[in-house]
Coordinates of C-alpha atoms and ligand atoms in Angstrom, one line a residue:
M78 CA 104.6 -58.3 -71.2
G79 CA 102.4 -55.4 -70.4
E80 CA 99.3 -54.0 -72.2
G81 CA 99.9 -52.8 -75.7
G82 CA 103.2 -54.5 -76.6
R83 CA 106.5 -55.0 -74.8
T84 CA 106.9 -53.5 -71.4
R85 CA 110.0 -51.4 -71.0
M86 CA 112.9 -52.8 -69.0
R87 CA 113.3 -51.1 -65.6
V88 CA 116.5 -51.2 -63.5
L89 CA 116.1 -50.5 -59.8
K90 CA 118.8 -50.0 -57.2
G91 CA 118.6 -51.4 -53.6
I92 CA 120.9 -52.8 -50.9
P93 CA 122.8 -55.9 -51.8
A94 CA 121.7 -58.4 -49.1
S95 CA 122.9 -61.7 -50.3
A96 CA 125.2 -62.3 -53.3
G97 CA 124.4 -64.2 -56.4
I98 CA 122.3 -63.7 -59.5
A99 CA 118.7 -65.1 -60.0
I100 CA 116.8 -64.8 -63.2
G101 CA 113.2 -66.0 -63.3
K102 CA 109.5 -65.5 -63.2
G103 CA 108.4 -62.9 -60.7
Y104 CA 105.9 -63.7 -57.9
F105 CA 104.3 -60.9 -56.0
L106 CA 103.7 -61.6 -52.4
N107 CA 101.4 -59.0 -50.8
R108 CA 102.9 -58.1 -47.5
T109 CA 102.0 -54.4 -47.0
L110 CA 100.0 -53.5 -43.9
P111 CA 96.4 -53.4 -44.8
R112 CA 95.0 -49.9 -44.5
S113 CA 92.6 -49.2 -41.7
V114 CA 90.3 -46.2 -41.4
K115 CA 89.1 -44.7 -38.2
S116 CA 85.8 -46.2 -37.4
T117 CA 83.7 -46.8 -34.3
I118 CA 81.0 -49.2 -33.3
G119 CA 77.9 -49.1 -31.1
R120 CA 78.4 -49.7 -27.4
E121 CA 76.5 -53.0 -27.6
K122 CA 78.9 -54.3 -30.2
V123 CA 82.0 -53.7 -28.0
E124 CA 82.4 -57.1 -26.4
E125 CA 81.8 -58.8 -29.8
E126 CA 84.6 -56.7 -31.3
V127 CA 86.9 -57.6 -28.4
A128 CA 86.1 -61.3 -28.9
A129 CA 86.8 -61.0 -32.7
F130 CA 90.2 -59.4 -31.9
Q131 CA 91.1 -62.1 -29.5
R132 CA 90.1 -64.8 -32.0
A133 CA 92.3 -63.1 -34.7
L134 CA 95.2 -63.0 -32.2
G135 CA 94.7 -66.6 -31.2
R136 CA 94.6 -67.7 -34.9
S137 CA 97.8 -65.7 -35.7
K138 CA 99.6 -67.4 -32.8
E139 CA 98.4 -70.9 -33.9
Q140 CA 99.6 -70.2 -37.5
I141 CA 103.1 -69.0 -36.3
R142 CA 103.3 -71.9 -33.9
S143 CA 102.5 -74.4 -36.6
I144 CA 105.0 -72.8 -39.0
R145 CA 107.7 -72.8 -36.3
D146 CA 107.0 -76.4 -35.4
S147 CA 107.4 -77.4 -39.0
V148 CA 110.9 -75.9 -39.1
A149 CA 113.6 -78.6 -38.8
D150 CA 116.5 -78.2 -36.4
S151 CA 118.9 -77.2 -39.2
T152 CA 117.1 -73.9 -39.4
A153 CA 117.2 -73.1 -35.8
E154 CA 117.6 -69.4 -36.4
H155 CA 114.2 -69.3 -38.0
H156 CA 112.9 -71.2 -35.1
Q157 CA 114.2 -68.6 -32.7
I158 CA 112.9 -65.7 -34.8
L159 CA 109.5 -67.2 -35.0
S160 CA 109.5 -67.7 -31.2
V161 CA 110.3 -63.9 -31.0
H162 CA 107.2 -63.3 -33.1
L163 CA 105.1 -65.5 -30.9
A164 CA 106.4 -63.7 -27.8
L165 CA 105.5 -60.4 -29.4
L166 CA 102.0 -61.7 -30.0
E167 CA 101.8 -62.9 -26.4
D168 CA 103.0 -59.6 -25.1
S169 CA 100.2 -58.3 -22.9
T170 CA 100.8 -54.6 -23.9
L171 CA 99.7 -55.2 -27.5
M172 CA 96.6 -57.1 -26.5
E173 CA 95.6 -55.0 -23.4
Q174 CA 96.1 -51.7 -25.1
T175 CA 94.0 -52.8 -28.1
V176 CA 91.2 -54.2 -25.9
R177 CA 91.3 -51.0 -23.8
M178 CA 90.9 -48.8 -26.9
I179 CA 88.0 -50.9 -28.2
R180 CA 86.3 -50.6 -24.8
E181 CA 87.0 -47.0 -24.0
N182 CA 86.8 -45.4 -27.5
Q183 CA 84.4 -47.9 -29.1
F184 CA 86.9 -48.2 -32.0
T185 CA 86.6 -51.1 -34.4
A186 CA 89.2 -53.8 -33.6
D187 CA 91.3 -53.2 -36.7
W188 CA 91.5 -49.5 -36.1
A189 CA 92.3 -49.9 -32.4
F190 CA 95.0 -52.5 -33.2
N191 CA 96.4 -50.3 -35.9
R192 CA 96.7 -47.4 -33.5
V193 CA 98.6 -49.5 -30.9
L194 CA 100.8 -51.0 -33.6
Q195 CA 101.6 -47.6 -35.1
S196 CA 102.6 -46.1 -31.8
L197 CA 104.9 -49.1 -31.0
L198 CA 106.4 -48.9 -34.5
E199 CA 107.2 -45.2 -33.9
T200 CA 109.1 -46.2 -30.8
F201 CA 111.1 -48.7 -32.8
H202 CA 111.7 -46.2 -35.6
R203 CA 113.4 -43.8 -33.2
I204 CA 116.0 -46.4 -32.2
E205 CA 119.2 -45.4 -33.9
D206 CA 120.9 -48.8 -34.0
P207 CA 120.0 -50.1 -37.4
Y208 CA 120.0 -53.7 -36.3
L209 CA 117.6 -53.0 -33.5
R210 CA 115.5 -50.7 -35.5
E211 CA 115.0 -53.6 -37.9
R212 CA 113.2 -55.4 -35.1
G213 CA 110.3 -53.0 -35.8
H214 CA 109.8 -55.0 -38.9
D215 CA 109.0 -58.0 -36.8
L216 CA 106.2 -56.1 -35.3
R217 CA 104.9 -55.0 -38.7
Q218 CA 104.9 -58.5 -39.9
I219 CA 102.9 -59.9 -37.1
G220 CA 100.6 -56.9 -37.3
H221 CA 100.0 -57.8 -41.0
R222 CA 99.0 -61.3 -40.0
V223 CA 96.7 -60.2 -37.2
L224 CA 94.9 -57.7 -39.5
E225 CA 94.5 -60.2 -42.2
N226 CA 93.1 -62.7 -39.8
L227 CA 90.8 -60.0 -38.4
A228 CA 89.5 -59.4 -41.9
G229 CA 89.1 -63.1 -42.5
R230 CA 91.4 -63.0 -45.5
P231 CA 93.7 -65.9 -46.1
L232 CA 97.4 -65.0 -46.1
D233 CA 99.2 -65.6 -49.4
S234 CA 101.7 -68.2 -48.4
V235 CA 105.2 -69.0 -49.6
A236 CA 104.5 -72.7 -48.9
S237 CA 102.0 -72.7 -51.7
I238 CA 104.7 -71.7 -54.3
K239 CA 105.5 -74.7 -56.4
D240 CA 107.5 -73.2 -59.3
P241 CA 111.0 -71.7 -59.3
V242 CA 110.2 -68.0 -58.9
I243 CA 111.6 -64.7 -57.6
I244 CA 109.6 -63.2 -54.9
V245 CA 108.8 -59.5 -54.9
A246 CA 107.4 -58.2 -51.7
H247 CA 107.2 -55.1 -49.5
D248 CA 108.9 -57.2 -46.8
L249 CA 109.2 -60.8 -45.9
S250 CA 108.5 -62.2 -42.4
P251 CA 110.6 -64.9 -40.8
A252 CA 107.6 -67.1 -41.3
D253 CA 108.0 -66.5 -45.1
T254 CA 111.8 -67.0 -45.1
A255 CA 111.3 -70.2 -43.1
Q256 CA 109.1 -71.5 -45.9
I257 CA 111.5 -70.4 -48.6
L258 CA 114.0 -73.0 -47.3
K259 CA 111.6 -75.7 -48.5
S260 CA 110.4 -74.0 -51.6
P261 CA 111.8 -73.6 -55.1
V262 CA 112.2 -69.8 -54.6
Q263 CA 115.3 -68.6 -56.4
G264 CA 115.7 -65.1 -54.9
F265 CA 113.8 -62.1 -53.7
A266 CA 113.6 -58.4 -53.7
T267 CA 111.9 -56.2 -51.1
D268 CA 111.0 -52.6 -50.6
V269 CA 112.3 -52.3 -47.1
G270 CA 115.2 -53.8 -45.1
S271 CA 118.9 -53.3 -44.6
R272 CA 121.9 -55.6 -44.5
T273 CA 121.2 -56.4 -40.9
S274 CA 117.5 -57.2 -41.3
H275 CA 116.4 -60.8 -40.6
T276 CA 115.5 -61.2 -44.2
A277 CA 119.0 -60.2 -45.3
I278 CA 120.6 -62.4 -42.7
T279 CA 118.6 -65.4 -43.5
A280 CA 119.0 -64.9 -47.3
R281 CA 122.8 -65.1 -46.7
S282 CA 122.5 -68.2 -44.6
L283 CA 120.2 -69.8 -47.2
G284 CA 122.6 -68.7 -49.9
I285 CA 119.9 -67.2 -52.2
P286 CA 120.4 -63.9 -54.0
A287 CA 118.5 -61.1 -52.5
V288 CA 118.2 -57.3 -52.8
V289 CA 116.4 -55.4 -50.0
G290 CA 115.5 -51.7 -49.5
V291 CA 114.6 -51.2 -53.1
E292 CA 111.9 -48.8 -51.9
R293 CA 109.8 -48.8 -55.1
I294 CA 110.0 -52.4 -56.1
T295 CA 106.3 -53.4 -55.3
E296 CA 105.2 -50.1 -56.9
E297 CA 107.2 -50.7 -60.1
Y298 CA 106.5 -54.4 -60.3
G299 CA 103.0 -54.1 -61.8
T300 CA 102.6 -56.9 -64.3
S301 CA 106.2 -57.8 -64.8
E302 CA 106.9 -61.3 -65.9
T303 CA 110.7 -61.8 -65.7
V304 CA 112.8 -60.5 -62.8
I305 CA 116.5 -60.4 -62.4
V306 CA 118.0 -60.1 -58.9
D307 CA 121.7 -59.2 -58.7
G308 CA 122.5 -59.6 -55.0
E309 CA 126.1 -58.5 -55.5
E310 CA 125.4 -55.1 -57.0
G311 CA 122.1 -54.6 -55.3
V312 CA 120.2 -54.3 -58.6
V313 CA 116.8 -55.6 -59.6
V314 CA 115.8 -55.7 -63.3
L315 CA 112.1 -55.9 -64.2
D316 CA 111.1 -57.1 -67.7
P317 CA 114.7 -57.4 -68.9
T318 CA 115.5 -57.4 -72.6
E319 CA 116.8 -60.6 -74.2
E320 CA 120.2 -59.0 -74.2
A321 CA 120.0 -58.2 -70.5
I322 CA 119.0 -61.8 -69.8
R323 CA 122.0 -63.1 -71.7
E324 CA 124.3 -60.7 -70.0
Y325 CA 123.1 -61.6 -66.5
G326 CA 123.2 -65.3 -67.5
E327 CA 126.9 -64.9 -68.1
K328 CA 127.3 -63.0 -64.8
R329 CA 125.5 -65.9 -63.0
K330 CA 127.9 -68.4 -64.5
A331 CA 130.9 -66.3 -63.5
F332 CA 129.5 -65.9 -60.0
A333 CA 129.0 -69.7 -59.7
Q334 CA 132.6 -70.2 -60.8
R335 CA 133.9 -67.6 -58.3
T336 CA 132.0 -69.3 -55.5
R337 CA 133.5 -72.7 -56.4
D338 CA 137.0 -71.1 -56.5
L339 CA 136.4 -69.4 -53.1
A340 CA 135.1 -72.5 -51.5
K341 CA 138.5 -74.0 -51.9
F342 CA 139.9 -71.3 -49.6
A343 CA 137.6 -72.0 -46.8
R344 CA 139.6 -75.0 -45.5
L345 CA 143.1 -73.4 -46.1
P346 CA 145.0 -71.6 -43.4
T347 CA 145.5 -67.9 -43.7
V348 CA 149.2 -67.8 -44.3
T349 CA 151.0 -65.1 -46.3
R350 CA 153.6 -66.0 -48.9
D351 CA 156.3 -65.2 -46.5
G352 CA 154.8 -67.4 -43.7
K353 CA 152.9 -65.0 -41.4
T354 CA 149.7 -66.6 -40.1
L355 CA 146.6 -64.6 -39.3
S356 CA 143.3 -65.8 -37.8
L357 CA 140.2 -64.9 -39.6
L358 CA 137.2 -65.2 -37.3
A359 CA 133.5 -64.5 -37.6
N360 CA 131.2 -61.9 -36.1
I361 CA 127.9 -63.4 -35.0
E362 CA 124.7 -62.2 -33.4
F363 CA 122.8 -65.5 -33.3
P364 CA 124.3 -68.7 -32.1
E365 CA 122.8 -70.3 -35.2
E366 CA 125.2 -68.4 -37.3
A367 CA 128.0 -70.6 -36.0
D368 CA 127.3 -73.2 -38.8
V369 CA 127.7 -70.6 -41.6
A370 CA 130.8 -69.3 -39.9
L371 CA 132.3 -72.8 -39.8
R372 CA 131.4 -73.5 -43.4
S373 CA 133.1 -70.2 -44.5
G374 CA 136.3 -71.3 -42.9
A375 CA 136.1 -69.1 -39.7
Y376 CA 138.8 -69.9 -37.2
G377 CA 136.4 -69.1 -34.4
V378 CA 134.3 -66.2 -33.3
G379 CA 136.0 -62.9 -32.8
L380 CA 132.9 -61.1 -31.7
Y381 CA 129.7 -62.5 -30.4
R382 CA 127.3 -59.6 -29.9
T383 CA 125.3 -61.0 -27.0
E384 CA 122.8 -58.1 -26.9
F385 CA 120.6 -60.3 -29.1
L386 CA 119.6 -62.3 -26.0
F387 CA 117.8 -59.3 -24.7
L388 CA 115.7 -58.4 -27.7
N389 CA 111.9 -58.6 -28.0
R390 CA 111.2 -60.3 -24.7
K391 CA 109.5 -59.4 -21.5
D392 CA 111.8 -61.0 -19.0
L393 CA 115.6 -60.9 -18.5
P394 CA 117.5 -63.9 -19.8
S395 CA 118.5 -66.1 -16.9
E396 CA 122.0 -67.2 -16.2
E397 CA 121.0 -70.7 -17.3
E398 CA 119.9 -69.4 -20.6
H399 CA 123.1 -67.4 -21.1
F400 CA 125.1 -70.5 -20.2
D401 CA 123.2 -72.8 -22.5
T402 CA 123.6 -70.4 -25.4
Y403 CA 127.3 -69.8 -24.9
R404 CA 128.0 -73.5 -24.3
R405 CA 126.2 -74.3 -27.6
V406 CA 128.5 -71.9 -29.5
A407 CA 131.6 -73.0 -27.6
E408 CA 130.9 -76.7 -28.4
K409 CA 130.4 -75.9 -32.1
F410 CA 133.9 -74.6 -32.4
V411 CA 135.6 -77.0 -30.1
R412 CA 139.2 -76.1 -30.5
H413 CA 138.7 -72.6 -31.9
T414 CA 138.2 -69.4 -29.9
V415 CA 134.8 -68.0 -29.2
T416 CA 134.9 -64.4 -28.1
I417 CA 131.9 -63.5 -26.0
R418 CA 131.4 -59.8 -25.7
T419 CA 129.5 -58.7 -22.6
F420 CA 126.3 -56.7 -23.3
D421 CA 126.7 -53.5 -25.3
L422 CA 123.3 -52.4 -24.1
G423 CA 121.9 -48.9 -23.4
G424 CA 122.2 -45.8 -25.4
D425 CA 121.3 -46.7 -29.0
K426 CA 121.0 -50.4 -28.2
F427 CA 117.6 -51.2 -27.0
A428 CA 116.3 -53.8 -24.6
S429 CA 112.6 -53.9 -24.0
Q430 CA 112.7 -55.1 -20.4
L431 CA 115.2 -52.7 -19.0
E432 CA 114.4 -49.2 -17.9
L433 CA 116.9 -47.2 -20.0
A434 CA 116.9 -43.5 -19.9
D435 CA 116.0 -41.4 -22.9
E436 CA 119.3 -39.7 -23.5
M437 CA 120.2 -36.7 -25.6
N438 CA 123.4 -38.2 -26.8
P439 CA 123.0 -42.0 -26.6
A440 CA 126.3 -42.9 -28.2
M441 CA 128.0 -41.2 -25.4
G442 CA 125.5 -42.1 -22.7
L443 CA 125.0 -44.9 -20.2
R444 CA 125.8 -47.8 -22.5
A445 CA 127.8 -50.9 -22.7
I446 CA 130.3 -51.4 -19.8
R447 CA 129.1 -48.2 -18.1
F448 CA 125.6 -49.6 -17.9
C449 CA 126.9 -53.1 -16.8
L450 CA 129.0 -51.6 -14.0
R451 CA 125.9 -49.9 -12.7
E452 CA 123.6 -53.0 -13.2
K453 CA 126.1 -55.3 -11.6
D454 CA 123.8 -58.2 -11.0
I455 CA 122.9 -58.5 -14.7
F456 CA 126.5 -58.1 -15.6
K457 CA 127.7 -60.7 -13.0
A458 CA 125.1 -63.3 -14.1
Q459 CA 126.4 -63.0 -17.7
I460 CA 130.0 -63.3 -16.6
R461 CA 129.3 -66.4 -14.5
A462 CA 127.6 -67.9 -17.5
V463 CA 130.6 -67.2 -19.7
L464 CA 133.0 -68.7 -17.0
R465 CA 130.9 -71.8 -16.8
A466 CA 130.8 -72.2 -20.6
S467 CA 134.6 -71.9 -20.7
T468 CA 135.0 -75.5 -19.7
F469 CA 133.2 -76.6 -22.9
G470 CA 135.5 -75.0 -25.5
K471 CA 138.0 -72.2 -26.0
V472 CA 136.0 -69.2 -24.7
R473 CA 137.3 -65.7 -24.3
L474 CA 135.5 -62.8 -22.5
M475 CA 135.6 -59.3 -24.0
F476 CA 134.4 -56.0 -22.6
P477 CA 133.0 -53.3 -24.9
M478 CA 133.6 -49.5 -24.6
I479 CA 136.4 -49.5 -22.2
S480 CA 137.7 -45.9 -21.9
G481 CA 140.6 -46.5 -19.6
V482 CA 142.3 -48.5 -16.9
S483 CA 139.9 -47.7 -14.0
E484 CA 137.0 -49.1 -16.0
L485 CA 138.9 -52.2 -16.9
R486 CA 139.8 -52.7 -13.2
A487 CA 136.2 -52.2 -12.2
A488 CA 135.0 -54.8 -14.7
M489 CA 137.8 -57.2 -13.6
A490 CA 136.6 -56.9 -10.0
V491 CA 133.2 -58.1 -11.0
V492 CA 134.9 -61.1 -12.8
E493 CA 136.7 -61.8 -9.5
E494 CA 133.4 -61.8 -7.6
A495 CA 131.9 -64.1 -10.2
R496 CA 134.9 -66.5 -9.9
S497 CA 134.7 -66.6 -6.1
E498 CA 131.0 -67.3 -6.2
L499 CA 131.5 -70.2 -8.6
R500 CA 134.4 -71.5 -6.5
R501 CA 132.2 -71.4 -3.4
K502 CA 129.6 -73.5 -5.2
R503 CA 132.3 -75.8 -6.6
V504 CA 131.2 -75.0 -10.2
P505 CA 134.0 -75.7 -12.6
F506 CA 135.4 -72.9 -15.0
D507 CA 138.6 -72.3 -16.9
K508 CA 140.9 -70.4 -14.6
E509 CA 143.0 -69.4 -17.6
M510 CA 140.2 -68.0 -19.6
S511 CA 141.4 -65.1 -21.7
I512 CA 139.8 -61.7 -20.9
G513 CA 140.3 -58.8 -23.3
I514 CA 138.8 -55.5 -24.2
M515 CA 137.5 -53.7 -27.3
V516 CA 139.5 -50.7 -28.1
E517 CA 136.9 -48.4 -29.6
I518 CA 137.2 -45.2 -27.6
P519 CA 140.1 -42.8 -28.5
S520 CA 141.1 -42.4 -24.9
A521 CA 141.6 -46.2 -24.7
A522 CA 143.8 -46.0 -27.8
M523 CA 145.9 -43.2 -26.2
V524 CA 146.5 -45.3 -23.1
A525 CA 146.7 -48.7 -25.0
D526 CA 150.2 -49.3 -23.4
L527 CA 148.7 -49.0 -19.9
L528 CA 145.7 -51.2 -20.8
A529 CA 147.9 -53.8 -22.5
R530 CA 149.5 -54.5 -19.1
E531 CA 146.3 -55.5 -17.6
T532 CA 144.4 -57.4 -20.2
D533 CA 144.9 -60.5 -22.4
F534 CA 144.0 -59.2 -25.8
F535 CA 142.7 -56.1 -27.7
S536 CA 140.0 -56.1 -30.3
I537 CA 139.7 -52.8 -32.3
G538 CA 136.1 -51.8 -32.8
T539 CA 136.5 -49.5 -35.8
N540 CA 132.7 -48.8 -36.1
D541 CA 132.8 -46.9 -32.8
L542 CA 136.5 -45.8 -32.9
I543 CA 135.9 -43.9 -36.2
Q544 CA 132.7 -42.4 -34.8
Y545 CA 134.4 -41.1 -31.7
A546 CA 137.7 -40.2 -33.2
L547 CA 136.3 -38.2 -36.1
A548 CA 133.2 -37.0 -34.2
I549 CA 130.9 -38.6 -36.8
D550 CA 127.6 -40.1 -35.6
R551 CA 127.8 -43.5 -37.2
V552 CA 124.0 -43.6 -37.8
N553 CA 123.6 -40.1 -39.2
E554 CA 123.4 -40.2 -43.0
H555 CA 124.3 -36.4 -43.3
V556 CA 127.8 -36.9 -42.1
S557 CA 128.3 -40.4 -43.5
Y558 CA 130.6 -39.0 -46.2
L559 CA 133.1 -38.2 -43.4
Y560 CA 133.1 -41.7 -42.0
E561 CA 136.5 -42.7 -43.4
P562 CA 138.3 -45.8 -42.3
L563 CA 141.3 -44.6 -44.3
N564 CA 141.5 -41.3 -42.5
P565 CA 145.2 -40.9 -41.5
A566 CA 144.0 -40.3 -37.9
I567 CA 142.3 -43.7 -37.9
L568 CA 145.3 -45.5 -39.4
R569 CA 147.6 -43.9 -36.9
L570 CA 145.3 -45.0 -34.0
V571 CA 145.2 -48.5 -35.3
R572 CA 149.0 -48.6 -35.6
R573 CA 149.3 -47.2 -32.1
I574 CA 147.0 -49.8 -30.6
V575 CA 148.7 -52.7 -32.4
E576 CA 152.2 -51.6 -31.3
A577 CA 151.1 -51.1 -27.7
G578 CA 149.6 -54.6 -27.7
H579 CA 152.6 -56.2 -29.2
D580 CA 155.0 -54.4 -26.9
E581 CA 153.2 -56.2 -24.0
G582 CA 153.0 -59.4 -26.0
I583 CA 149.3 -59.6 -26.4
P584 CA 147.4 -60.3 -29.6
V585 CA 145.5 -57.5 -31.4
S586 CA 142.4 -58.2 -33.3
M587 CA 140.0 -56.0 -35.3
C588 CA 136.2 -56.7 -35.3
G589 CA 134.7 -53.6 -36.8
E590 CA 133.3 -53.6 -40.3
M591 CA 136.6 -52.4 -41.6
A592 CA 138.1 -55.8 -40.9
G593 CA 135.9 -57.6 -43.5
E594 CA 136.5 -55.1 -46.4
P595 CA 138.8 -56.7 -48.9
L596 CA 140.2 -53.3 -50.0
Y597 CA 141.7 -52.9 -46.5
S598 CA 143.0 -56.4 -46.0
Y599 CA 146.5 -55.7 -47.2
V600 CA 146.9 -52.5 -45.1
L601 CA 145.6 -54.3 -42.0
L602 CA 148.2 -57.1 -42.6
G603 CA 150.8 -54.3 -42.9
L604 CA 149.7 -52.7 -39.7
G605 CA 150.4 -55.9 -37.9
L606 CA 147.0 -57.1 -36.8
D607 CA 147.0 -60.8 -35.6
E608 CA 143.3 -61.5 -36.1
L609 CA 140.5 -60.1 -38.2
S610 CA 136.9 -60.8 -37.3
M611 CA 134.1 -60.2 -39.9
N612 CA 130.9 -61.2 -41.4
A613 CA 131.5 -64.9 -42.2
T614 CA 130.7 -64.5 -45.9
S615 CA 133.7 -62.1 -46.3
I616 CA 136.2 -64.6 -44.9
P617 CA 137.1 -66.5 -48.2
R618 CA 137.8 -63.3 -50.1
V619 CA 139.9 -61.7 -47.4
K620 CA 141.7 -65.0 -47.0
R621 CA 142.5 -65.2 -50.7
I622 CA 144.0 -61.8 -50.7
L623 CA 146.1 -62.4 -47.6
R624 CA 147.4 -65.7 -49.0
K625 CA 148.6 -63.9 -52.0
S626 CA 150.3 -61.2 -49.9
V627 CA 153.8 -60.8 -48.6
A628 CA 153.7 -59.6 -45.0
H629 CA 156.9 -57.6 -44.9
E630 CA 156.1 -55.8 -48.1
A631 CA 152.6 -55.0 -46.7
K632 CA 154.3 -53.6 -43.7
E633 CA 156.5 -51.3 -45.7
F634 CA 153.5 -50.2 -47.8
A635 CA 151.4 -49.5 -44.8
G636 CA 154.2 -47.3 -43.4
S637 CA 154.4 -45.4 -46.7
L638 CA 150.6 -44.9 -46.7
L639 CA 150.8 -43.2 -43.4
Q640 CA 152.9 -40.5 -45.0
H641 CA 149.9 -39.2 -46.9
S642 CA 147.8 -36.4 -45.5
T643 CA 144.2 -37.2 -46.5
A644 CA 141.9 -40.1 -46.7
A645 CA 141.2 -39.4 -50.4
E646 CA 144.9 -39.5 -51.2
I647 CA 145.4 -42.7 -49.2
E648 CA 142.5 -44.4 -50.9
R649 CA 143.8 -43.4 -54.4
V650 CA 147.2 -44.9 -53.6
L651 CA 145.7 -48.0 -52.0
R652 CA 143.3 -48.8 -54.8
K653 CA 146.1 -48.5 -57.4
K654 CA 148.3 -50.8 -55.3
M655 CA 145.5 -53.4 -54.8
E656 CA 144.7 -53.4 -58.5
D657 CA 148.4 -53.9 -59.3
L658 CA 148.9 -56.6 -56.8
F659 CA 145.7 -58.5 -57.2
P660 CA 144.5 -57.9 -60.7
D661 CA 142.0 -60.8 -60.4
E662 CA 140.2 -59.4 -57.4
R663 CA 137.4 -56.8 -57.6
F664 CA 137.5 -53.9 -55.1
Ligands
PEP224 C1 132.6 -51.7 -33.3 O1 132.3 -50.7 -32.7 O2 133.5 -51.6 -34.2 C2 132.1 -53.0 -33.0 C3 132.5 -54.1 -33.6 O3 131.0 -53.1 -32.2 P1 129.5 -52.6 -32.5 O4 129.4 -52.5 -34.0 O5 128.6 -53.7 -31.9 O6 129.4 -51.4 -31.7
MG225 MG1 131.3 -50.8 -30.8

C-alpha cells in the first residue's frame, strides 16, 4: 500500500522468460550500476588509488570464487558462468587499462574503471547476435560488484533472503541466480534481458516463473507490496487488486495442472495416430542443458551450438577441452544422437580471442564454415575432438552455412585429414559417424539434390534460411514484420529440401526456431520432416500435438496450404485448422 490509501494496480509487459505464475511479496534487489562522476586526484594519491582499485578487484574475485565453490555439481551451468565472470575479472585489459587511466589521467579509481567498463560495454552492444550481445550483461554485473566493493558498500545478497518473495531487479547476475537455487525465491522480473540471457536460461532450468526486459519495472516498483509474475504471457502486475490475485491464483492452478499433464508426455514416443514416428530433439548451448533436455523427453540433441566454448575467454579452447565437453554430452545421452555443429563463428558471432574483421555485412561475411575453412587448424582440432568423442555415444557432426557442394567437399577433406591423423596415432573413433549439413542458405536449398548425395543428413536452419531467402536481417527490428516462417517461399524451400533428402534416402531435420513453435508442428509433420530440434521446454507441447495428429492428413493439408499466395492467408487457414483439430491447445 502506498502513501495516502491504496496504490493503483499497474500492469507491465516484458519478455516471457520462464513459464509459470508467481504471486507474492516483492523484494527489490538493487543491481543498477552505481553512478560515477568524473573526478581526479592529486598526483601523490595515485598509487593509493591504484592499490584501492586492486583491493576491490581482489575482493570481487574472492566473493565470486566463494559463491562458485558453494555451488553444487547439479548446477554446473552456474558454476561455468561464474567461472566466466572470474575470467573476466582476471582479464588483464580491464585491470591494466584502469590502472593506466588512474596513473596517466589522475582519475579516481571508480571513474577510471567506469570509463573502461563503458567502452567495453559499447563493443558488446554493437554485436548483433542477441545471445552474444547478452554477454555484455556479464560485464555489467561484475562491474557493479567491483564498484560496490570500491565504495566499501556491502552487496545486497540473494543468500540473505529467507522468505518466499518475488525479486524485482534491474538485472540479476549468475551469482544471484546461483543463490536463488537455494533460496525460497518464487519468481523474478527484471528491467533488461532477452530470452537468451543467462538469467532467462537459468530461470527455465530452475523452473521458476520469470519475466525479463520489462524496461521500467524497477522504476515503477516503488513501494509495491504484492507482485505477480506471469512468465507465460510476459506480464508483471504490481499491487494487484483482490480480483486480480484471485484470477492469477486460478491461472496458477491451471498452469500446474497443465504442467502435470505435459510431464506425462515426456516419456512417450512421438508417434502419430497413423503410426509415423518423429524424433524430437533439443537445441543446446551449454553441456549442462543436457539434463533439462533429458527431463523434457528429448530424443537427443539436434543442435549443439559449440560457439559457446569460445566466449569470454582469453585463450582458444584446446582439443582436450572440446573433447571432454563433447564426451560429457555424448555420455549423458548414451543411445541417443548428439549433433555437434562446428563453430558458427565470425560475422555476427563474436569470439574475444580471434581477430575477426569488422565487416559491413556480417551475416554474409567471413563466418561459420567459411571462417573454419580459412582457420583450418582451429577447425581440424574441433573435428578431431568430435571424432574422438564419437566412441562414447551416438555422435553426429554437422557443418553450418554450407552454400554448395564445393564447400561441403572442402569441409569433408578436413575431416579426412583429421581421421588420418587419429589413425596414425592409433586414437579410436567411430568410422561410421554420421556427418551432415545445415541447409540454411537458399543456394544449398536449390542444390539440395546434389548435396544429398554427399552427406548423411540435412538439418534446416530456418533462422538463417528465412533471413537469406526473404532478405530480412534477422536482428533488425525494423524489418522483423517481414520475417515470416509461413511465407509460401519458405514453405516451398522446406518442401524442396525434404524431398531432395528423401529421394537420396537421408533424414531431414529442422533446428531453427520454427521447429519448436506448436502452431507449425502439424505443417512440419505434413511437409515430411523426420526430426524437429528445439528448445527443450517446447518438446512436450509439440509432442502432444504430433501424437494427436494423423500424418497422411497433415501431408494433404500441407499440400493445400502451399496453394495459397501469401503468408497472411496461410496463417489464417492454419490457425483455423489448428483450433479445429486441437481445441484444447493454445496457439
Ligand atoms: C538457424 O539458422 O536456423 C540455426 C538453427 O542456427 P543459428 O540460429 O545458430 O544461426
Ligand atoms: Mg544459422
